[in-house]
Amino acid sequence: MLKNSVFILISIVIAGFFSCNNKIQPEIENDLVDVINQYRIDNGLPAIPESESLNFVAEQHVYDLAENQPDKGECNMHSWSDKGSWTACCYTDDHAQAQCMWDKPRELTSYQGDGYEIASYSGENISGEEALSVWKTSEPHHDVILNKDIWEDMEWNAIGAATYKGYAVVWFGTEPDIQ
């Protein structure tokens, strides 16, 4: 009886260990949204309302980036693989395929507006502070965060973010998220 109980207990522990470790699911990175919003406030800009839809898009994208890395050729980190419930997209540095990225929130959620993404990769893990530090040194990404240059007339009414296996993405939208 004791032998069977020990065997069952060990089986449950092992099954629990493997089932927890086999769940590959990014967590919504609220820290990243908080860090971005605090940085905007520190620069005299309003915080952006967090969007459940854009968080979902961010989760899907960091997972896709980590598990199905874009072709290192011409496709950059705004690209999406053909291995999910989305339309594949090879986003190139000339922005010729920008619409395929802008459409992702509408494609994957009930969000009605375009989505604009900033992305970063930094090894195994990346914190919100580390991601923001990277984007501060990249003028195009920094401009999106602080509504500068071509982004100055955009009013961000929704934000979502996620990190997973060293990838960090933030999605911005002009439409409020009506969930």
CSV table of N, CA and C in Angstrom, one decimal:
chain,number,residue,atom,x,y,z
A,1,MET,N,0.8,-1.2,0.0
A,1,MET,CA,0.0,0.0,0.0
A,1,MET,C,0.9,1.3,0.0
A,2,LEU,N,1.8,1.3,0.9
A,2,LEU,CA,2.7,2.5,1.0
A,2,LEU,C,3.5,2.6,-0.3
A,3,LYS,N,4.0,1.5,-0.8
A,3,LYS,CA,4.7,1.4,-2.1
A,3,LYS,C,3.9,2.0,-3.2
A,4,ASN,N,2.6,1.7,-3.3
A,4,ASN,CA,1.8,2.2,-4.4
A,4,ASN,C,1.5,3.7,-4.2
A,5,SER,N,1.4,4.1,-2.9
A,5,SER,CA,1.1,5.5,-2.6
A,5,SER,C,2.4,6.4,-3.0
A,6,VAL,N,3.5,5.9,-2.7
A,6,VAL,CA,4.8,6.6,-3.1
A,6,VAL,C,4.9,6.6,-4.6
A,7,PHE,N,4.6,5.5,-5.3
A,7,PHE,CA,4.7,5.5,-6.7
A,7,PHE,C,3.7,6.5,-7.4
A,8,ILE,N,2.5,6.6,-6.8
A,8,ILE,CA,1.5,7.5,-7.3
A,8,ILE,C,1.9,9.0,-7.1
A,9,LEU,N,2.5,9.2,-5.9
A,9,LEU,CA,2.9,10.6,-5.6
A,9,LEU,C,4.1,11.0,-6.5
A,10,ILE,N,5.0,10.1,-6.7
A,10,ILE,CA,6.2,10.4,-7.6
A,10,ILE,C,5.6,10.6,-9.0
A,11,SER,N,4.7,9.8,-9.5
A,11,SER,CA,4.1,10.0,-10.8
A,11,SER,C,3.4,11.3,-11.0
A,12,ILE,N,2.7,11.7,-9.9
A,12,ILE,CA,2.0,13.0,-10.0
A,12,ILE,C,3.1,14.2,-10.1
A,13,VAL,N,4.1,14.1,-9.2
A,13,VAL,CA,5.1,15.1,-9.3
A,13,VAL,C,5.8,15.2,-10.6
A,14,ILE,N,6.2,14.0,-11.2
A,14,ILE,CA,6.9,14.0,-12.5
A,14,ILE,C,5.9,14.5,-13.6
A,15,ALA,N,4.7,14.1,-13.5
A,15,ALA,CA,3.7,14.6,-14.6
A,15,ALA,C,3.5,16.1,-14.4
A,16,GLY,N,3.4,16.6,-13.2
A,16,GLY,CA,3.3,18.0,-13.0
A,16,GLY,C,4.5,18.8,-13.5
A,17,PHE,N,5.7,18.2,-13.2
A,17,PHE,CA,6.9,18.9,-13.7
A,17,PHE,C,6.9,19.0,-15.2
A,18,PHE,N,6.6,17.9,-15.9
A,18,PHE,CA,6.7,17.9,-17.4
A,18,PHE,C,5.6,18.7,-18.0
A,19,SER,N,4.4,18.7,-17.4
A,19,SER,CA,3.3,19.4,-18.0
A,19,SER,C,3.6,20.9,-17.8
A,20,CYS,N,4.2,21.3,-16.7
A,20,CYS,CA,4.5,22.8,-16.5
A,20,CYS,C,5.6,23.2,-17.4
A,21,ASN,N,6.6,22.4,-17.6
A,21,ASN,CA,7.7,22.7,-18.5
A,21,ASN,C,7.4,22.6,-20.0
A,22,ASN,N,6.3,21.9,-20.3
A,22,ASN,CA,6.0,21.8,-21.7
A,22,ASN,C,5.0,22.9,-22.2
A,23,LYS,N,4.6,23.7,-21.2
A,23,LYS,CA,3.7,24.9,-21.6
A,23,LYS,C,4.6,26.0,-22.1
A,24,ILE,N,4.6,26.2,-23.3
A,24,ILE,CA,5.4,27.3,-23.9
A,24,ILE,C,4.4,28.4,-24.2
A,25,GLN,N,4.3,29.3,-23.3
A,25,GLN,CA,3.3,30.3,-23.4
A,25,GLN,C,3.9,31.6,-22.8
A,26,PRO,N,4.1,32.6,-23.6
A,26,PRO,CA,4.6,33.9,-23.1
A,26,PRO,C,3.6,34.5,-22.1
A,27,GLU,N,4.2,35.2,-21.2
A,27,GLU,CA,3.3,35.9,-20.2
A,27,GLU,C,3.2,37.4,-20.7
A,28,ILE,N,2.1,38.0,-20.5
A,28,ILE,CA,2.0,39.4,-20.8
A,28,ILE,C,2.9,40.1,-19.9
A,29,GLU,N,3.7,41.0,-20.5
A,29,GLU,CA,4.8,41.7,-19.8
A,29,GLU,C,4.3,43.1,-19.3
A,30,ASN,N,3.5,43.1,-18.2
A,30,ASN,CA,2.9,44.3,-17.7
A,30,ASN,C,4.1,45.3,-17.3
A,31,ASP,N,5.2,44.7,-16.9
A,31,ASP,CA,6.3,45.5,-16.5
A,31,ASP,C,6.8,46.4,-17.7
A,32,LEU,N,6.8,45.8,-18.9
A,32,LEU,CA,7.2,46.6,-20.1
A,32,LEU,C,6.2,47.7,-20.4
A,33,VAL,N,5.0,47.5,-20.3
A,33,VAL,CA,4.0,48.5,-20.4
A,33,VAL,C,4.2,49.6,-19.4
A,34,ASP,N,4.4,49.2,-18.1
A,34,ASP,CA,4.6,50.2,-17.1
A,34,ASP,C,5.9,51.0,-17.3
A,35,VAL,N,7.0,50.4,-17.8
A,35,VAL,CA,8.2,51.1,-18.0
A,35,VAL,C,8.1,52.1,-19.1
A,36,ILE,N,7.4,51.7,-20.2
A,36,ILE,CA,7.2,52.6,-21.3
A,36,ILE,C,6.3,53.8,-20.9
A,37,ASN,N,5.2,53.5,-20.2
A,37,ASN,CA,4.4,54.6,-19.7
A,37,ASN,C,5.1,55.5,-18.8
A,38,GLN,N,5.9,55.0,-17.9
A,38,GLN,CA,6.6,55.9,-17.0
A,38,GLN,C,7.6,56.7,-17.7
A,39,TYR,N,8.2,56.2,-18.7
A,39,TYR,CA,9.2,56.9,-19.6
A,39,TYR,C,8.4,58.1,-20.3
A,40,ARG,N,7.2,57.8,-20.8
A,40,ARG,CA,6.5,58.8,-21.5
A,40,ARG,C,6.1,59.9,-20.5
A,41,ILE,N,5.6,59.5,-19.3
A,41,ILE,CA,5.3,60.5,-18.3
A,41,ILE,C,6.5,61.4,-17.9
A,42,ASP,N,7.6,60.7,-17.7
A,42,ASP,CA,8.9,61.5,-17.4
A,42,ASP,C,9.2,62.5,-18.5
A,43,ASN,N,8.7,62.2,-19.7
A,43,ASN,CA,9.0,63.1,-20.9
A,43,ASN,C,7.8,64.0,-21.2
A,44,GLY,N,6.9,64.2,-20.3
A,44,GLY,CA,5.7,65.1,-20.4
A,44,GLY,C,4.6,64.6,-21.3
A,45,LEU,N,4.6,63.3,-21.6
A,45,LEU,CA,3.5,62.7,-22.4
A,45,LEU,C,2.6,61.8,-21.5
A,46,PRO,N,1.4,61.7,-22.0
A,46,PRO,CA,0.4,60.8,-21.2
A,46,PRO,C,0.7,59.3,-21.3
A,47,ALA,N,0.3,58.6,-20.2
A,47,ALA,CA,0.4,57.2,-20.3
A,47,ALA,C,-0.6,56.7,-21.3
A,48,ILE,N,-0.3,55.5,-21.9
A,48,ILE,CA,-1.1,54.9,-22.9
A,48,ILE,C,-2.0,53.8,-22.2
A,49,PRO,N,-3.3,53.8,-22.5
A,49,PRO,CA,-4.1,52.7,-21.9
A,49,PRO,C,-3.7,51.3,-22.4
A,50,GLU,N,-3.5,50.4,-21.4
A,50,GLU,CA,-3.2,49.0,-21.8
A,50,GLU,C,-4.3,48.3,-22.5
A,51,SER,N,-4.0,47.6,-23.6
A,51,SER,CA,-4.9,46.9,-24.4
A,51,SER,C,-4.8,45.4,-24.3
A,52,GLU,N,-5.9,44.8,-24.0
A,52,GLU,CA,-5.9,43.3,-23.9
A,52,GLU,C,-5.6,42.7,-25.3
A,53,SER,N,-6.2,43.4,-26.4
A,53,SER,CA,-6.0,42.9,-27.7
A,53,SER,C,-4.5,43.0,-28.2
A,54,LEU,N,-3.9,44.2,-27.9
A,54,LEU,CA,-2.5,44.4,-28.3
A,54,LEU,C,-1.6,43.5,-27.5
A,55,ASN,N,-2.0,43.2,-26.2
A,55,ASN,CA,-1.2,42.3,-25.4
A,55,ASN,C,-1.2,40.9,-26.1
A,56,PHE,N,-2.4,40.5,-26.5
A,56,PHE,CA,-2.5,39.2,-27.2
A,56,PHE,C,-1.6,39.1,-28.5
A,57,VAL,N,-1.7,40.2,-29.3
A,57,VAL,CA,-0.9,40.2,-30.5
A,57,VAL,C,0.6,40.2,-30.1
A,58,ALA,N,1.0,40.9,-29.1
A,58,ALA,CA,2.4,40.9,-28.6
A,58,ALA,C,2.8,39.5,-28.2
A,59,GLU,N,1.9,38.8,-27.4
A,59,GLU,CA,2.2,37.4,-27.0
A,59,GLU,C,2.4,36.5,-28.1
A,60,GLN,N,1.5,36.6,-29.1
A,60,GLN,CA,1.6,35.7,-30.3
A,60,GLN,C,2.9,36.0,-31.0
A,61,HIS,N,3.3,37.2,-31.1
A,61,HIS,CA,4.5,37.6,-32.0
A,61,HIS,C,5.8,37.2,-31.3
A,62,VAL,N,5.9,37.4,-30.0
A,62,VAL,CA,7.2,37.0,-29.3
A,62,VAL,C,7.3,35.5,-29.4
A,63,TYR,N,6.2,34.8,-29.2
A,63,TYR,CA,6.3,33.3,-29.3
A,63,TYR,C,6.7,32.9,-30.7
A,64,ASP,N,6.1,33.5,-31.7
A,64,ASP,CA,6.5,33.2,-33.1
A,64,ASP,C,8.0,33.6,-33.4
A,65,LEU,N,8.4,34.7,-32.9
A,65,LEU,CA,9.8,35.1,-33.1
A,65,LEU,C,10.7,34.1,-32.5
A,66,ALA,N,10.5,33.7,-31.3
A,66,ALA,CA,11.4,32.8,-30.5
A,66,ALA,C,11.4,31.4,-31.1
A,67,GLU,N,10.2,30.9,-31.5
A,67,GLU,CA,10.1,29.5,-32.0
A,67,GLU,C,10.3,29.4,-33.5
A,68,ASN,N,10.1,30.4,-34.3
A,68,ASN,CA,10.1,30.3,-35.7
A,68,ASN,C,10.9,31.5,-36.3
A,69,GLN,N,12.0,31.7,-35.8
A,69,GLN,CA,12.8,33.0,-36.1
A,69,GLN,C,12.7,33.3,-37.6
A,70,PRO,N,12.5,34.6,-37.9
A,70,PRO,CA,12.5,35.0,-39.3
A,70,PRO,C,13.8,34.7,-40.0
A,71,ASP,N,13.7,34.5,-41.3
A,71,ASP,CA,14.8,34.3,-42.1
A,71,ASP,C,15.8,35.4,-41.9
A,72,LYS,N,17.0,35.1,-41.6
A,72,LYS,CA,18.0,36.2,-41.3
A,72,LYS,C,18.4,37.0,-42.5
A,73,GLY,N,17.9,36.6,-43.7
A,73,GLY,CA,18.1,37.3,-44.9
A,73,GLY,C,17.5,38.7,-44.8
A,74,GLU,N,16.4,38.8,-45.6
A,74,GLU,CA,15.8,40.1,-45.7
A,74,GLU,C,14.6,40.3,-44.7
A,75,CYS,N,14.1,39.3,-44.1
A,75,CYS,CA,13.0,39.4,-43.1
A,75,CYS,C,13.5,39.9,-41.8
A,76,ASN,N,12.9,41.0,-41.2
A,76,ASN,CA,13.4,41.4,-39.9
A,76,ASN,C,12.4,41.0,-38.8
A,77,MET,N,12.6,41.5,-37.6
A,77,MET,CA,11.8,41.0,-36.5
A,77,MET,C,10.3,41.4,-36.5
A,78,HIS,N,9.9,42.2,-37.5
A,78,HIS,CA,8.5,42.5,-37.6
A,78,HIS,C,7.8,41.5,-38.5
A,79,SER,N,8.5,40.5,-38.9
A,79,SER,CA,8.0,39.4,-39.8
A,79,SER,C,7.2,38.4,-38.9
A,80,TRP,N,6.4,37.6,-39.6
A,80,TRP,CA,5.6,36.6,-39.0
A,80,TRP,C,5.8,35.3,-39.8
A,81,SER,N,5.9,34.2,-39.2
A,81,SER,CA,6.1,32.9,-39.9
A,81,SER,C,4.8,32.4,-40.5
A,82,ASP,N,4.8,31.3,-41.1
A,82,ASP,CA,3.6,30.6,-41.6
A,82,ASP,C,3.2,29.5,-40.7
A,83,LYS,N,3.6,29.5,-39.5
A,83,LYS,CA,3.4,28.4,-38.5
A,83,LYS,C,2.4,28.8,-37.4
A,84,GLY,N,1.4,29.6,-37.8
A,84,GLY,CA,0.4,30.0,-36.8
A,84,GLY,C,-0.9,30.3,-37.4
A,85,SER,N,-1.8,30.8,-36.6
A,85,SER,CA,-3.2,31.1,-37.1
A,85,SER,C,-3.2,32.5,-37.7
A,86,TRP,N,-2.1,33.0,-38.3
A,86,TRP,CA,-2.0,34.3,-38.9
A,86,TRP,C,-1.5,34.2,-40.3
A,87,THR,N,-1.5,35.2,-41.0
A,87,THR,CA,-1.0,35.3,-42.3
A,87,THR,C,0.5,35.6,-42.2
A,88,ALA,N,1.3,34.7,-42.9
A,88,ALA,CA,2.8,34.9,-42.9
A,88,ALA,C,3.1,36.3,-43.5
A,89,CYS,N,4.2,36.8,-43.1
A,89,CYS,CA,4.6,38.2,-43.5
A,89,CYS,C,6.1,38.3,-43.4
A,90,CYS,N,6.8,38.7,-44.5
A,90,CYS,CA,8.2,39.0,-44.5
A,90,CYS,C,8.3,40.5,-44.5
A,91,TYR,N,8.6,41.1,-43.4
A,91,TYR,CA,8.7,42.6,-43.3
A,91,TYR,C,10.2,42.9,-43.5
A,92,THR,N,10.4,43.7,-44.5
A,92,THR,CA,11.7,44.1,-45.0
A,92,THR,C,12.1,45.5,-44.5
A,93,ASP,N,13.4,45.8,-44.5
A,93,ASP,CA,13.9,47.1,-44.0
A,93,ASP,C,13.4,48.3,-44.8
A,94,ASP,N,13.0,48.0,-46.1
A,94,ASP,CA,12.5,49.1,-46.9
A,94,ASP,C,11.0,49.4,-46.6
A,95,HIS,N,10.4,48.7,-45.7
A,95,HIS,CA,9.0,48.9,-45.2
A,95,HIS,C,8.0,48.6,-46.3
A,96,ALA,N,8.4,47.9,-47.4
A,96,ALA,CA,7.4,47.6,-48.5
A,96,ALA,C,6.3,46.8,-48.0
A,97,GLN,N,6.5,46.0,-47.0
A,97,GLN,CA,5.4,45.1,-46.5
A,97,GLN,C,4.8,45.6,-45.1
A,98,ALA,N,4.9,46.9,-44.9
A,98,ALA,CA,4.4,47.4,-43.6
A,98,ALA,C,3.0,47.0,-43.3
A,99,GLN,N,2.1,47.0,-44.3
A,99,GLN,CA,0.7,46.8,-44.1
A,99,GLN,C,0.5,45.4,-43.5
A,100,CYS,N,1.3,44.4,-43.8
A,100,CYS,CA,1.1,43.1,-43.2
A,100,CYS,C,1.4,43.1,-41.7
A,101,MET,N,2.2,44.0,-41.2
A,101,MET,CA,2.4,44.2,-39.8
A,101,MET,C,1.2,45.0,-39.2
A,102,TRP,N,0.9,46.1,-39.8
A,102,TRP,CA,-0.2,47.0,-39.3
A,102,TRP,C,-1.5,46.3,-39.2
A,103,ASP,N,-1.7,45.2,-40.0
A,103,ASP,CA,-3.0,44.5,-40.0
A,103,ASP,C,-3.1,43.5,-38.9
A,104,LYS,N,-2.0,43.1,-38.3
A,104,LYS,CA,-2.0,42.0,-37.3
A,104,LYS,C,-3.1,42.1,-36.2
A,105,PRO,N,-3.2,43.3,-35.6
A,105,PRO,CA,-4.2,43.3,-34.5
A,105,PRO,C,-5.6,43.0,-35.0
A,106,ARG,N,-6.0,43.5,-36.2
A,106,ARG,CA,-7.3,43.2,-36.8
A,106,ARG,C,-7.4,41.7,-37.2
A,107,GLU,N,-6.3,41.2,-37.6
A,107,GLU,CA,-6.3,39.8,-38.1
A,107,GLU,C,-6.5,38.8,-36.9
A,108,LEU,N,-5.9,39.2,-35.8
A,108,LEU,CA,-5.9,38.2,-34.6
A,108,LEU,C,-6.9,38.6,-33.5
A,109,THR,N,-7.4,39.8,-33.5
A,109,THR,CA,-8.3,40.2,-32.4
A,109,THR,C,-9.5,41.0,-33.0
A,110,SER,N,-10.2,41.5,-32.0
A,110,SER,CA,-11.3,42.4,-32.4
A,110,SER,C,-10.9,43.9,-32.5
A,111,TYR,N,-9.6,44.1,-32.3
A,111,TYR,CA,-9.1,45.5,-32.3
A,111,TYR,C,-9.3,46.1,-33.7
A,112,GLN,N,-9.8,47.3,-33.8
A,112,GLN,CA,-10.2,47.9,-35.1
A,112,GLN,C,-9.2,48.7,-35.8
A,113,GLY,N,-8.1,49.1,-35.2
A,113,GLY,CA,-7.1,49.9,-35.8
A,113,GLY,C,-5.9,49.2,-36.3
A,114,ASP,N,-5.0,50.0,-36.9
A,114,ASP,CA,-3.7,49.4,-37.2
A,114,ASP,C,-2.8,49.3,-36.0
A,115,GLY,N,-1.8,48.4,-36.0
A,115,GLY,CA,-0.9,48.2,-34.9
A,115,GLY,C,0.5,48.6,-35.4
A,116,TYR,N,1.3,49.2,-34.6
A,116,TYR,CA,2.6,49.6,-34.9
A,116,TYR,C,3.5,49.0,-33.8
A,117,GLU,N,4.5,48.3,-34.3
A,117,GLU,CA,5.3,47.5,-33.4
A,117,GLU,C,6.8,48.0,-33.3
A,118,ILE,N,7.3,47.9,-32.1
A,118,ILE,CA,8.8,48.0,-31.9
A,118,ILE,C,9.2,46.6,-31.3
A,119,ALA,N,10.4,46.2,-31.7
A,119,ALA,CA,10.8,44.9,-31.3
A,119,ALA,C,12.3,44.9,-30.9
A,120,SER,N,12.7,44.0,-30.1
A,120,SER,CA,14.1,43.9,-29.7
A,120,SER,C,14.4,42.4,-29.3
A,121,TYR,N,15.7,42.1,-29.4
A,121,TYR,CA,16.2,40.8,-29.0
A,121,TYR,C,17.4,41.0,-28.2
A,122,SER,N,17.5,40.3,-27.1
A,122,SER,CA,18.7,40.4,-26.2
A,122,SER,C,18.9,39.2,-25.4
A,123,GLY,N,19.4,38.1,-26.1
A,123,GLY,CA,19.8,36.9,-25.4
A,123,GLY,C,18.6,36.1,-24.7
A,124,GLU,N,18.9,35.5,-23.6
A,124,GLU,CA,17.9,34.6,-23.0
A,124,GLU,C,16.7,35.3,-22.4
A,125,ASN,N,17.0,36.3,-21.6
A,125,ASN,CA,15.9,37.1,-20.9
A,125,ASN,C,16.1,38.5,-21.2
A,126,ILE,N,15.0,39.3,-21.2
A,126,ILE,CA,15.1,40.7,-21.3
A,126,ILE,C,14.0,41.3,-20.4
A,127,SER,N,14.4,42.3,-19.6
A,127,SER,CA,13.5,43.0,-18.7
A,127,SER,C,12.9,44.2,-19.5
A,128,GLY,N,11.9,44.8,-18.9
A,128,GLY,CA,11.3,46.0,-19.5
A,128,GLY,C,12.3,47.1,-19.5
A,129,GLU,N,13.1,47.3,-18.5
A,129,GLU,CA,14.1,48.3,-18.4
A,129,GLU,C,15.2,48.1,-19.5
A,130,GLU,N,15.6,46.8,-19.7
A,130,GLU,CA,16.6,46.5,-20.7
A,130,GLU,C,16.1,46.8,-22.1
A,131,ALA,N,14.8,46.4,-22.4
A,131,ALA,CA,14.3,46.7,-23.7
A,131,ALA,C,14.2,48.2,-23.9
A,132,LEU,N,13.7,48.9,-22.9
A,132,LEU,CA,13.6,50.4,-23.1
A,132,LEU,C,15.0,51.0,-23.4
A,133,SER,N,16.0,50.5,-22.7
A,133,SER,CA,17.4,51.0,-22.9
A,133,SER,C,17.8,50.8,-24.3
A,134,VAL,N,17.5,49.6,-24.9
A,134,VAL,CA,17.8,49.4,-26.3
A,134,VAL,C,17.1,50.4,-27.2
A,135,TRP,N,15.8,50.5,-27.0
A,135,TRP,CA,15.0,51.4,-27.8
A,135,TRP,C,15.4,52.9,-27.7
A,136,LYS,N,15.9,53.3,-26.5
A,136,LYS,CA,16.3,54.7,-26.4
A,136,LYS,C,17.5,55.0,-27.3
A,137,THR,N,18.3,54.0,-27.6
A,137,THR,CA,19.5,54.2,-28.5
A,137,THR,C,19.2,54.0,-30.0
A,138,SER,N,17.9,53.7,-30.3
A,138,SER,CA,17.5,53.6,-31.7
A,138,SER,C,16.5,54.7,-32.0
A,139,GLU,N,16.9,55.6,-32.7
A,139,GLU,CA,16.1,56.8,-33.0
A,139,GLU,C,14.7,56.4,-33.5
A,140,PRO,N,14.6,55.5,-34.5
A,140,PRO,CA,13.2,55.2,-35.0
A,140,PRO,C,12.3,54.6,-33.9
A,141,HIS,N,12.9,53.7,-33.1
A,141,HIS,CA,12.1,53.1,-32.0
A,141,HIS,C,11.7,54.2,-30.9
A,142,HIS,N,12.7,55.0,-30.6
A,142,HIS,CA,12.5,56.0,-29.6
A,142,HIS,C,11.5,57.0,-30.1
A,143,ASP,N,11.5,57.3,-31.4
A,143,ASP,CA,10.5,58.2,-31.9
A,143,ASP,C,9.1,57.7,-31.7
A,144,VAL,N,8.9,56.4,-31.9
A,144,VAL,CA,7.5,55.8,-31.8
A,144,VAL,C,7.1,55.9,-30.3
A,145,ILE,N,8.0,55.6,-29.4
A,145,ILE,CA,7.6,55.7,-28.0
A,145,ILE,C,7.2,57.1,-27.5
A,146,LEU,N,8.0,58.1,-28.0
A,146,LEU,CA,7.8,59.5,-27.6
A,146,LEU,C,7.0,60.3,-28.6
A,147,ASN,N,6.4,59.7,-29.6
A,147,ASN,CA,5.6,60.5,-30.6
A,147,ASN,C,6.5,61.6,-31.2
A,148,LYS,N,7.6,61.3,-31.7
A,148,LYS,CA,8.5,62.3,-32.4
A,148,LYS,C,8.5,62.0,-33.9
A,149,ASP,N,9.0,63.0,-34.6
A,149,ASP,CA,9.2,62.9,-36.0
A,149,ASP,C,8.0,62.5,-36.7
A,150,ILE,N,8.0,61.4,-37.5
A,150,ILE,CA,6.8,61.0,-38.3
A,150,ILE,C,5.7,60.6,-37.4
A,151,TRP,N,5.9,60.3,-36.1
A,151,TRP,CA,4.9,59.8,-35.2
A,151,TRP,C,4.3,61.0,-34.3
A,152,GLU,N,4.7,62.2,-34.5
A,152,GLU,CA,4.2,63.3,-33.6
A,152,GLU,C,2.7,63.6,-33.7
A,153,ASP,N,2.1,63.3,-34.8
A,153,ASP,CA,0.7,63.5,-35.0
A,153,ASP,C,-0.2,62.3,-34.6
A,154,MET,N,0.5,61.2,-34.2
A,154,MET,CA,-0.2,60.0,-33.7
A,154,MET,C,-0.6,60.1,-32.3
A,155,GLU,N,-1.8,59.8,-31.9
A,155,GLU,CA,-2.1,59.7,-30.5
A,155,GLU,C,-2.3,58.3,-30.1
A,156,TRP,N,-1.4,57.8,-29.3
A,156,TRP,CA,-1.5,56.4,-28.9
A,156,TRP,C,-2.6,56.2,-27.9
A,157,ASN,N,-3.6,55.4,-28.2
A,157,ASN,CA,-4.8,55.1,-27.3
A,157,ASN,C,-4.8,53.7,-26.9
A,158,ALA,N,-3.8,52.9,-27.2
A,158,ALA,CA,-3.7,51.5,-26.8
A,158,ALA,C,-2.3,51.0,-26.9
A,159,ILE,N,-1.9,50.2,-25.9
A,159,ILE,CA,-0.5,49.6,-25.9
A,159,ILE,C,-0.6,48.2,-25.4
A,160,GLY,N,0.2,47.3,-26.0
A,160,GLY,CA,0.3,46.0,-25.5
A,160,GLY,C,1.8,45.5,-25.6
A,161,ALA,N,2.2,44.6,-24.8
A,161,ALA,CA,3.6,44.2,-24.8
A,161,ALA,C,3.7,42.8,-24.3
A,162,ALA,N,4.8,42.1,-24.7
A,162,ALA,CA,5.2,40.8,-24.2
A,162,ALA,C,6.7,40.6,-24.3
A,163,THR,N,7.2,39.7,-23.5
A,163,THR,CA,8.6,39.3,-23.7
A,163,THR,C,8.6,37.7,-23.6
A,164,TYR,N,9.5,37.1,-24.3
A,164,TYR,CA,9.6,35.7,-24.3
A,164,TYR,C,11.0,35.3,-24.9
A,165,LYS,N,11.7,34.5,-24.2
A,165,LYS,CA,13.0,34.0,-24.6
A,165,LYS,C,13.9,35.1,-25.2
A,166,GLY,N,14.0,36.2,-24.6
A,166,GLY,CA,14.9,37.3,-25.0
A,166,GLY,C,14.3,38.2,-26.0
A,167,TYR,N,13.1,38.0,-26.5
A,167,TYR,CA,12.4,38.9,-27.4
A,167,TYR,C,11.5,39.8,-26.6
A,168,ALA,N,11.4,41.0,-27.0
A,168,ALA,CA,10.5,42.0,-26.4
A,168,ALA,C,9.8,42.7,-27.6
A,169,VAL,N,8.5,42.8,-27.5
A,169,VAL,CA,7.8,43.6,-28.5
A,169,VAL,C,6.7,44.5,-27.8
A,170,VAL,N,6.5,45.6,-28.3
A,170,VAL,CA,5.5,46.5,-27.9
A,170,VAL,C,4.6,46.9,-29.1
A,171,TRP,N,3.3,46.9,-28.9
A,171,TRP,CA,2.4,47.3,-30.0
A,171,TRP,C,1.7,48.5,-29.5
A,172,PHE,N,1.6,49.5,-30.5
A,172,PHE,CA,0.9,50.8,-30.2
A,172,PHE,C,-0.2,50.9,-31.2
A,173,GLY,N,-1.3,51.5,-30.8
A,173,GLY,CA,-2.5,51.7,-31.6
A,173,GLY,C,-3.1,53.1,-31.3
A,174,THR,N,-3.7,53.6,-32.4
A,174,THR,CA,-4.4,54.9,-32.2
A,174,THR,C,-5.8,54.7,-31.8
A,175,GLU,N,-6.4,53.6,-32.0
A,175,GLU,CA,-7.8,53.3,-31.6
A,175,GLU,C,-7.8,52.8,-30.2
A,176,PRO,N,-8.8,53.2,-29.4
A,176,PRO,CA,-9.0,52.6,-28.1
A,176,PRO,C,-9.4,51.1,-28.3
A,177,ASP,N,-9.0,50.3,-27.3
A,177,ASP,CA,-9.4,48.9,-27.4
A,177,ASP,C,-10.8,48.7,-26.7
A,178,ILE,N,-11.7,48.4,-27.5
A,178,ILE,CA,-13.1,48.2,-27.0
A,178,ILE,C,-13.3,46.7,-26.8
A,179,GLN,N,-13.1,46.2,-25.6
A,179,GLN,CA,-13.2,44.8,-25.2
A,179,GLN,C,-14.4,44.6,-24.3
